[in-house]
Short mmCIF file of C-alpha atoms and ligand atoms in Angstrom, two decimals:
data_model
loop_
_atom_site.label_atom_id
_atom_site.label_comp_id
_atom_site.label_asym_id
_atom_site.label_seq_id
_atom_site.Cartn_x
_atom_site.Cartn_y
_atom_site.Cartn_z
CA MET A 56 37.68 -1.86 -31.34
CA THR A 57 37.19 -1.25 -35.06
CA GLU A 58 35.52 1.81 -36.26
CA PRO A 59 32.43 0.22 -37.57
CA THR A 60 31.77 -1.50 -34.29
CA THR A 61 32.21 1.90 -32.55
CA THR A 62 29.76 3.40 -34.90
CA ALA A 63 27.43 0.65 -34.57
CA SER A 64 27.73 0.94 -30.81
CA ALA A 65 26.87 4.52 -30.71
CA ARG A 66 23.94 4.27 -32.88
CA LEU A 67 22.35 1.34 -30.95
CA ARG A 68 23.23 3.15 -27.76
CA ALA A 69 21.50 6.06 -28.85
CA GLU A 70 18.40 4.20 -29.91
CA PHE A 71 18.29 2.14 -26.78
CA THR A 72 18.36 5.49 -24.68
CA ALA A 73 15.53 6.95 -26.85
CA ARG A 74 13.61 3.70 -26.13
CA LEU A 75 14.42 4.20 -22.43
CA GLY A 76 13.44 7.85 -22.70
CA ALA A 77 10.07 7.23 -24.44
CA GLU A 78 8.56 6.26 -21.16
CA SER A 79 10.35 8.54 -18.72
CA GLN A 80 12.02 12.02 -18.43
CA SER A 81 14.62 10.38 -16.17
CA GLU A 82 17.60 12.54 -15.27
CA TRP A 83 19.73 9.18 -15.48
CA LEU A 84 19.14 9.06 -19.38
CA THR A 85 22.37 11.11 -20.07
CA ALA A 86 24.24 8.48 -18.05
CA PHE A 87 22.86 5.55 -20.28
CA ALA A 88 23.66 7.67 -23.39
CA ASP A 89 27.25 7.91 -22.04
CA VAL A 90 28.29 4.57 -20.64
CA ARG A 91 29.17 1.71 -23.02
CA ARG A 92 27.38 -1.34 -21.81
CA GLU A 93 29.57 -3.45 -24.16
CA HIS A 94 32.72 -2.34 -22.08
CA TYR A 95 30.97 -4.15 -18.80
CA VAL A 96 29.44 -7.04 -20.80
CA PRO A 97 32.01 -7.97 -23.30
CA SER A 98 30.36 -11.43 -23.51
CA PHE A 99 27.34 -13.05 -22.05
CA TYR A 100 25.71 -16.58 -21.81
CA ARG A 101 22.29 -17.49 -23.38
CA GLN A 102 20.35 -20.68 -23.47
CA ASP A 103 19.84 -22.45 -26.96
CA ALA A 104 16.67 -24.45 -27.79
CA GLN A 105 18.00 -27.44 -25.88
CA ASN A 106 18.59 -25.08 -22.87
CA GLN A 107 22.26 -25.51 -23.20
CA TRP A 108 24.32 -22.37 -22.40
CA GLU A 109 26.22 -20.82 -25.14
CA GLU A 110 28.60 -17.85 -24.77
CA VAL A 111 27.99 -14.80 -27.13
CA SER A 112 30.95 -12.33 -27.35
CA ALA A 113 31.82 -9.23 -29.12
CA GLY A 114 31.87 -9.67 -32.76
CA ASP A 115 29.49 -12.60 -32.73
CA PRO A 116 26.00 -12.15 -34.65
CA GLY A 117 23.53 -10.23 -32.50
CA TYR A 118 25.93 -9.35 -29.80
CA LEU A 119 25.67 -5.61 -29.80
CA GLU A 120 22.06 -5.85 -30.40
CA ALA A 121 21.60 -7.83 -27.23
CA VAL A 122 23.72 -5.49 -25.35
CA TYR A 123 21.57 -2.62 -26.34
CA SER A 124 18.28 -4.40 -25.64
CA ASP A 125 16.27 -4.31 -22.54
CA ALA A 126 17.52 -7.83 -21.50
CA ALA A 127 19.04 -8.99 -18.45
CA LEU A 128 22.38 -10.66 -19.60
CA THR A 129 23.85 -13.60 -17.56
CA THR A 130 27.42 -13.05 -17.16
CA GLN A 131 28.65 -15.76 -14.83
CA LEU A 132 27.60 -19.48 -14.40
CA ASN A 133 28.81 -21.76 -11.52
CA LYS A 134 29.90 -25.14 -12.30
CA HIS A 135 26.26 -26.35 -12.18
CA GLY A 136 25.28 -24.15 -14.81
CA ILE A 137 23.35 -21.89 -12.46
CA PRO A 138 23.74 -18.19 -13.28
CA THR A 139 25.67 -16.21 -10.42
CA SER A 140 26.04 -12.77 -11.89
CA SER A 141 24.11 -10.81 -14.61
CA SER A 142 23.68 -7.31 -15.76
CA SER A 143 20.15 -6.54 -15.01
CA GLU A 144 17.39 -5.30 -17.46
CA PRO A 145 18.24 -1.72 -18.14
CA ARG A 146 14.58 -0.58 -17.79
CA LEU A 147 14.65 -2.12 -14.24
CA MET A 148 17.85 -0.62 -13.50
CA LEU A 149 16.63 2.93 -14.61
CA ALA A 150 13.40 2.41 -12.45
CA MET A 151 15.64 1.63 -9.44
CA LEU A 152 17.92 4.37 -10.12
CA ASP A 153 14.90 6.85 -10.48
CA ALA A 154 13.59 5.62 -7.21
CA LEU A 155 16.79 6.65 -5.38
CA ASP A 156 16.06 10.21 -6.32
CA ALA A 157 19.74 10.74 -6.25
CA LYS A 158 21.43 14.23 -6.90
CA PRO A 159 24.83 14.98 -8.32
CA GLY A 160 27.31 14.89 -5.27
CA HIS A 161 25.05 12.29 -3.30
CA ARG A 162 27.24 9.58 -1.70
CA LEU A 163 26.01 6.12 -2.87
CA TYR A 164 26.62 2.74 -1.69
CA GLU A 165 25.92 -0.30 -3.96
CA LEU A 166 25.69 -3.99 -2.76
CA GLY A 167 26.30 -6.10 -5.89
CA LEU A 168 28.83 -4.51 -8.21
CA GLY A 169 28.59 -7.46 -10.69
CA THR A 170 29.81 -6.17 -14.34
CA GLY A 171 30.28 -2.55 -12.97
CA TYR A 172 27.75 -1.18 -15.45
CA ASN A 173 25.48 0.31 -12.66
CA ALA A 174 28.47 1.54 -10.74
CA ALA A 175 29.65 3.23 -14.17
CA LEU A 176 26.18 4.80 -14.64
CA ALA A 177 26.25 6.01 -10.75
CA SER A 178 29.75 7.45 -11.27
CA SER A 179 28.71 9.15 -14.58
CA ARG A 180 25.84 11.05 -12.85
CA LEU A 181 27.03 11.29 -9.16
CA GLY A 182 30.86 11.51 -9.60
CA SER A 183 33.11 8.48 -9.11
CA GLU A 184 34.28 9.93 -5.83
CA ASN A 185 30.77 9.53 -4.32
CA VAL A 186 30.29 5.85 -5.30
CA VAL A 187 31.18 2.69 -3.31
CA SER A 188 30.30 -0.60 -4.62
CA VAL A 189 31.04 -4.21 -3.47
CA ASP A 190 30.79 -7.72 -4.65
CA VAL A 191 31.14 -11.19 -2.78
CA ASP A 192 33.21 -12.30 -5.73
CA PRO A 193 36.79 -11.19 -6.05
CA ASP A 194 37.16 -12.09 -9.59
CA LEU A 195 34.12 -9.94 -10.64
CA VAL A 196 35.50 -6.93 -8.69
CA HIS A 197 38.88 -7.27 -10.58
CA LEU A 198 37.24 -7.32 -13.80
CA ALA A 199 34.79 -4.48 -13.03
CA ARG A 200 37.76 -2.36 -11.74
CA SER A 201 39.50 -2.53 -14.89
CA ARG A 202 36.39 -2.07 -17.16
CA LEU A 203 35.49 1.00 -15.08
CA ALA A 204 39.02 2.50 -15.35
CA ARG A 205 38.64 2.04 -19.18
CA GLY A 206 35.58 4.24 -19.01
CA GLN A 207 37.47 6.80 -16.86
CA TYR A 208 35.39 6.01 -13.77
CA HIS A 209 37.19 5.23 -10.44
CA PRO A 210 34.63 4.55 -7.76
CA LEU A 211 35.83 2.61 -4.72
CA VAL A 212 35.10 -1.03 -5.39
CA PHE A 213 35.89 -3.99 -3.21
CA ALA A 214 35.41 -7.57 -2.54
CA GLY A 215 33.37 -8.48 0.62
CA ASP A 216 29.97 -9.01 1.92
CA GLY A 217 28.06 -6.15 0.96
CA GLU A 218 25.84 -6.68 3.98
CA GLN A 219 28.41 -5.05 6.03
CA GLY A 220 28.63 -1.83 4.11
CA TYR A 221 31.73 0.41 4.30
CA PRO A 222 31.75 2.54 7.42
CA ASP A 223 34.86 4.57 6.37
CA ARG A 224 32.66 6.47 3.64
CA ALA A 225 29.53 6.57 5.77
CA PRO A 226 27.05 8.15 6.04
CA TYR A 227 25.49 7.42 2.50
CA ASP A 228 22.88 9.52 1.16
CA ARG A 229 21.69 6.74 -1.12
CA ILE A 230 21.81 2.84 -0.66
CA ILE A 231 21.00 0.46 -3.57
CA SER A 232 21.16 -3.20 -3.59
CA THR A 233 21.16 -5.09 -7.03
CA ALA A 234 21.33 -8.52 -5.38
CA GLY A 235 18.25 -9.85 -4.05
CA LEU A 236 17.75 -9.54 -0.29
CA HIS A 237 15.47 -10.95 2.46
CA HIS A 238 15.73 -7.86 4.49
CA ILE A 239 17.63 -4.46 4.57
CA PRO A 240 20.96 -5.14 6.21
CA PRO A 241 21.00 -3.44 9.69
CA ALA A 242 24.71 -2.48 9.21
CA LEU A 243 23.68 -0.66 5.92
CA LEU A 244 20.90 1.36 8.10
CA SER A 245 23.79 2.26 10.71
CA GLN A 246 25.51 3.84 7.80
CA ALA A 247 22.75 5.99 6.70
CA ARG A 248 21.36 9.30 7.62
CA LYS A 249 18.02 10.88 8.20
CA GLY A 250 16.53 10.96 4.62
CA THR A 251 18.73 8.27 3.20
CA VAL A 252 16.92 6.51 0.43
CA VAL A 253 17.26 2.64 0.35
CA VAL A 254 16.22 0.69 -2.73
CA ALA A 255 16.40 -3.04 -2.75
CA PRO A 256 15.04 -6.11 -4.18
CA ILE A 257 13.03 -7.94 -1.42
CA GLY A 258 11.22 -11.02 -2.62
CA PHE A 259 9.92 -10.61 -6.17
CA GLY A 260 9.70 -6.74 -5.83
CA ILE A 261 11.60 -3.67 -5.11
CA ALA A 262 11.41 -1.99 -1.82
CA ARG A 263 12.09 1.76 -1.53
CA ALA A 264 12.42 3.02 2.28
CA VAL A 265 13.48 6.42 3.66
CA VAL A 266 15.46 6.36 6.90
CA SER A 267 14.26 8.50 9.66
CA ASP A 268 16.33 10.28 12.18
CA ASP A 269 15.69 7.59 14.96
CA GLY A 270 17.29 4.96 12.54
CA GLU A 271 13.96 3.63 11.48
CA ALA A 272 12.86 3.48 7.93
CA THR A 273 9.64 3.09 5.90
CA GLY A 274 8.39 3.00 2.52
CA ARG A 275 6.51 1.06 -0.30
CA PHE A 276 7.44 -1.47 -3.00
CA LEU A 277 7.76 -0.06 -6.60
CA PRO A 278 5.12 -1.18 -9.11
CA VAL A 279 7.57 -3.19 -11.23
CA PRO A 280 8.12 -6.88 -11.00
CA ALA A 281 11.75 -7.91 -10.32
CA PHE A 282 13.58 -11.13 -10.01
CA PHE A 283 17.19 -10.55 -8.67
CA MET A 284 19.66 -13.15 -8.11
CA PRO A 285 19.59 -13.90 -4.48
CA ARG A 286 22.44 -12.86 -2.26
CA ARG A 287 24.71 -15.97 -2.22
CA THR A 288 23.99 -18.33 0.53
CA LEU A 289 23.85 -22.20 0.78
CA THR A 290 20.44 -23.89 0.43
CA LYS A 291 19.45 -27.51 0.95
CA ALA A 292 18.00 -29.30 -2.02
CA PRO A 293 14.32 -30.23 -1.77
CA ASP A 294 13.29 -33.78 -0.41
CA PHE A 295 10.29 -34.45 -2.87
CA ALA A 296 10.88 -38.32 -2.81
CA THR A 297 10.05 -38.29 1.05
CA LEU A 298 7.19 -36.03 0.62
CA GLU A 299 5.58 -38.18 -1.88
CA THR A 300 5.19 -40.97 0.90
CA ARG A 301 2.80 -38.49 2.88
CA THR A 302 -0.89 -38.30 2.54
CA GLY A 303 -2.14 -35.58 0.38
CA LEU A 304 -4.57 -33.11 1.84
CA PRO A 305 -7.34 -31.49 -0.31
CA THR A 306 -6.74 -27.89 -1.13
CA THR A 307 -8.59 -25.46 -3.27
CA VAL A 308 -5.62 -23.26 -4.15
CA SER A 309 -4.34 -24.04 -7.60
CA ALA A 310 -0.82 -24.38 -8.98
CA THR A 311 -1.37 -21.44 -11.30
CA ASP A 312 -2.52 -19.30 -8.21
CA VAL A 313 0.92 -19.93 -6.70
CA LEU A 314 2.76 -19.22 -9.94
CA ASP A 315 1.06 -16.06 -10.73
CA ARG A 316 -1.51 -14.28 -8.45
CA LEU A 317 0.30 -15.13 -5.12
CA LYS A 318 3.74 -15.22 -6.42
CA PHE A 319 4.65 -11.77 -4.94
CA PRO A 320 3.12 -11.85 -1.57
CA LEU A 321 4.46 -15.53 -1.13
CA SER A 322 7.88 -14.05 -1.64
CA LEU A 323 7.36 -11.82 1.29
CA ALA A 324 5.75 -14.54 3.52
CA LEU A 325 8.55 -17.15 2.42
CA PRO A 326 11.63 -15.06 1.74
CA GLY A 327 14.00 -16.89 -0.64
CA TYR A 328 11.61 -19.74 -1.41
CA ASN A 329 12.37 -21.78 -4.64
CA SER A 330 9.83 -23.37 -6.90
CA CYS A 331 9.68 -25.93 -9.63
CA THR A 332 6.63 -27.23 -11.76
CA TRP A 333 5.81 -30.51 -13.36
CA GLN A 334 4.12 -30.52 -16.83
CA ASN A 335 2.46 -33.13 -18.92
CA GLU A 336 3.29 -33.80 -22.69
CA ALA A 337 0.95 -30.95 -23.63
CA GLY A 338 2.94 -28.59 -21.62
CA GLU A 339 0.25 -28.05 -19.01
CA VAL A 340 1.24 -27.54 -15.46
CA THR A 341 0.22 -30.77 -13.36
CA GLY A 342 2.05 -29.76 -10.19
CA ILE A 343 4.19 -27.42 -8.33
CA GLY A 344 6.85 -27.79 -5.73
CA LEU A 345 8.16 -25.38 -3.13
CA TRP A 346 11.13 -25.40 -0.93
CA THR A 347 12.91 -23.30 1.45
CA GLY A 348 16.67 -23.16 2.59
CA ASP A 349 15.78 -25.06 6.02
CA GLY A 350 14.68 -28.23 4.13
CA SER A 351 10.92 -27.65 4.13
CA THR A 352 9.05 -28.88 1.19
CA ALA A 353 5.49 -28.70 -0.19
CA THR A 354 3.86 -29.92 -3.51
CA VAL A 355 0.37 -29.49 -4.82
CA HIS A 356 -0.99 -31.60 -7.72
CA ALA A 357 -3.68 -30.87 -10.46
CA SER A 358 -5.64 -33.46 -8.53
CA GLY A 359 -6.06 -30.89 -5.83
CA LYS A 360 -4.00 -32.55 -3.07
CA ALA A 361 -1.10 -30.80 -1.12
CA ARG A 362 1.64 -32.13 0.78
CA GLN A 363 4.06 -30.63 3.20
CA LEU A 364 7.14 -31.59 5.10
CA GLY A 365 9.76 -29.90 7.26
CA PRO A 366 10.11 -27.14 9.74
CA GLN A 367 7.94 -24.70 8.14
CA ARG A 368 4.54 -25.56 6.82
CA LEU A 369 4.83 -24.06 3.42
CA TRP A 370 1.39 -25.11 2.19
CA ASP A 371 -0.18 -23.62 5.32
CA THR A 372 1.41 -20.21 4.36
CA VAL A 373 0.06 -20.48 0.97
CA GLU A 374 -3.46 -21.18 2.04
CA GLU A 375 -3.26 -18.29 4.45
CA LEU A 376 -2.04 -15.97 1.55
CA ALA A 377 -5.19 -17.40 -0.64
CA ALA A 378 -7.58 -16.45 2.08
CA THR A 379 -6.09 -12.89 2.51
CA PHE A 380 -6.12 -12.39 -1.38
CA PRO A 381 -9.04 -14.54 -2.47
CA GLU A 382 -9.52 -13.52 -5.93
CA GLU A 383 -7.59 -10.41 -7.01
CA THR A 384 -3.96 -10.11 -7.85
CA PRO A 385 -2.45 -7.48 -5.15
CA ALA A 386 -0.75 -4.55 -6.65
CA ARG A 387 2.93 -4.41 -5.66
CA GLU A 388 2.66 -0.70 -4.86
CA ASP A 389 0.08 -1.54 -2.17
CA PHE A 390 2.72 -3.28 -0.20
CA GLY A 391 5.07 -1.42 2.20
CA LEU A 392 7.89 -1.98 4.43
CA THR A 393 8.61 -0.85 7.88
CA ILE A 394 11.92 -1.10 9.65
CA THR A 395 12.72 -0.56 13.32
CA PRO A 396 15.86 -1.71 15.29
CA GLU A 397 13.73 -4.71 16.66
CA ARG A 398 11.91 -5.59 13.60
CA GLN A 399 11.47 -5.44 9.82
CA HIS A 400 8.04 -6.30 8.37
CA ALA A 401 6.34 -6.04 4.81
CA TRP A 402 2.60 -5.08 5.02
CA TYR A 403 -0.36 -4.79 2.76
CA ARG A 404 -2.03 -1.48 2.32
CA ASN A 405 -1.09 0.06 5.68
CA PRO A 406 1.34 -0.89 8.42
CA GLU A 407 -1.54 -2.21 10.67
CA GLY A 408 -2.85 -4.48 7.68
CA PRO A 409 -1.65 -7.89 6.93
CA SER A 410 2.00 -8.16 7.63
CA TRP A 411 4.91 -10.66 7.34
CA SER A 412 8.17 -10.40 9.52
CA LEU A 413 11.18 -10.44 7.39
CA PRO A 414 13.83 -12.84 8.65
CA PRO A 415 16.73 -11.15 10.49
CA GLY A 416 19.27 -13.08 8.75
C1 SAM B 72 22.35 -8.82 -10.47
S1 SAM B 72 23.88 -8.85 -10.13
C2 SAM B 72 24.54 -7.14 -10.04
C3 SAM B 72 24.47 -6.43 -11.29
C4 SAM B 72 25.42 -5.17 -11.20
N1 SAM B 72 25.00 -4.19 -10.39
C5 SAM B 72 25.70 -4.57 -12.56
O1 SAM B 72 25.42 -3.53 -13.03
O2 SAM B 72 26.22 -5.55 -13.33
C6 SAM B 72 24.07 -9.31 -8.37
C7 SAM B 72 25.45 -9.37 -7.96
O3 SAM B 72 25.36 -9.43 -6.32
C8 SAM B 72 26.63 -10.14 -6.01
N2 SAM B 72 26.30 -10.65 -4.71
C9 SAM B 72 25.68 -11.65 -4.20
N3 SAM B 72 25.66 -11.64 -2.94
C10 SAM B 72 26.39 -10.63 -2.36
C11 SAM B 72 26.81 -10.16 -1.11
N4 SAM B 72 26.53 -10.78 0.03
N5 SAM B 72 27.79 -9.17 -1.12
C12 SAM B 72 28.18 -8.54 -2.20
N6 SAM B 72 27.69 -8.88 -3.51
C13 SAM B 72 26.88 -9.99 -3.54
C14 SAM B 72 26.59 -11.15 -7.14
O4 SAM B 72 28.13 -11.84 -6.86
C15 SAM B 72 26.35 -10.61 -8.30
O5 SAM B 72 27.35 -10.13 -9.00
#
C-alpha cells in the first residue's frame, strides 16, 4: 500500500471513529480506531442508476470514503446477483457490540464471520485467543483468515453451520450472530453459561437475551432497526400468478402499513417473510406481495382487496397485527424474547402480552 493511501486511511479512520464516538462513549471505539476496515473489504459491490452491480476496489474514486462511512458494503453476490455476504453498517455493529457488554478476556462466539471485520474488532478488544467465528462459506473463511493474520489477529475461524456452535471452546461468555436468525439456536444456548449475553438479529430487529442458570434466557430488542442477511436456506419462489385467480377479500389494512408500521412485528409473526411492491408510473405503491419459504403467498392492492394462498394464511396474520397495533408504530424496545427448552417466543410489553412463537428450525 502506498504512503498517501495509508495517510488517507488513517485520517478517514480517525474521522470515522470520531463520528461513531459523537453519539456514544463506547469502550469499542479504540478497536474501531485500530482496525483497518479496508483490509477486510478490499472491494465491494454497489448498484448504479440502472440497478446494475459494479465492483469498487481499492484505488477507485470514493472507495476509501465508502469504507469509512456508515454504509453496509455488499461483498459477495450469488450467480443471480443477490447479495450473500456484506460488511454491516459500522454504527449497527457498534450498537450490537455495546449490547454484548463484553469485557477483555470474555470468550466470544460469532455466527457469521463474513469479511472478518467484526472478528478483528472483537480480537482487538477481547484478545484473539478468546474469539471463535464461523461462516457457512469456506471461501469467505479462507479470505477472512488471511486478512485477520495480516492485521496480527488470530481468532479461531472455521467453515460450518454456525447454528451448531463450537463446543470445544464452550462455555462462551458472549454470543453474537451477524447473520439474520429466526430463533436463537439451541446448540448455542447449550454452549453458554449463566449470565451469557446473546445478541442476534431476529426479524427486522436485534434481540439481546441473558441466559439464566437453568438454561433459559430472556431479554428485549434493541431500539435500532436492522436488516441482516438471513442465514442461508432454500426458499420457494412466490406463486403470484395462481394467486391472482382467487377472489379478493376486502381489507382496511393498507400496503403502506405493511411496509412501515407493521414491518417489525410482522417479521416476528412471519419469520423470514419476503415482500415486494408494485408501483405505478408516478412511483406510488399500488400493491404489495408477501411470501414465505413454505410457498404461502398474499397480495393486497390499492383497491383494498387482499388475496392469500398456501399453507399459512399470511394476510390473516397481517390483519391480526393491525388489530393489535391499530394506530401506533410499536417501538422495538417494547418487544422482548423468552427462551425455554420447550419454546422461544417474542412478546410485546411483557411476556404475558401479545406473543409470537418463533419457529424451532
Ligand atoms: C452480514 S454477513 C456477516 C458480517 C461479518 N460479521 C463481518 O464483519 O463482515 C452474514 C454472514 O453470515 C454467513 N452465514 C449465513 N448463514 C450462516 C450459517 N448458517 N452459519 C454460519 N454463517 C452463516 C454468510 O455467509 C455471511 O457471510
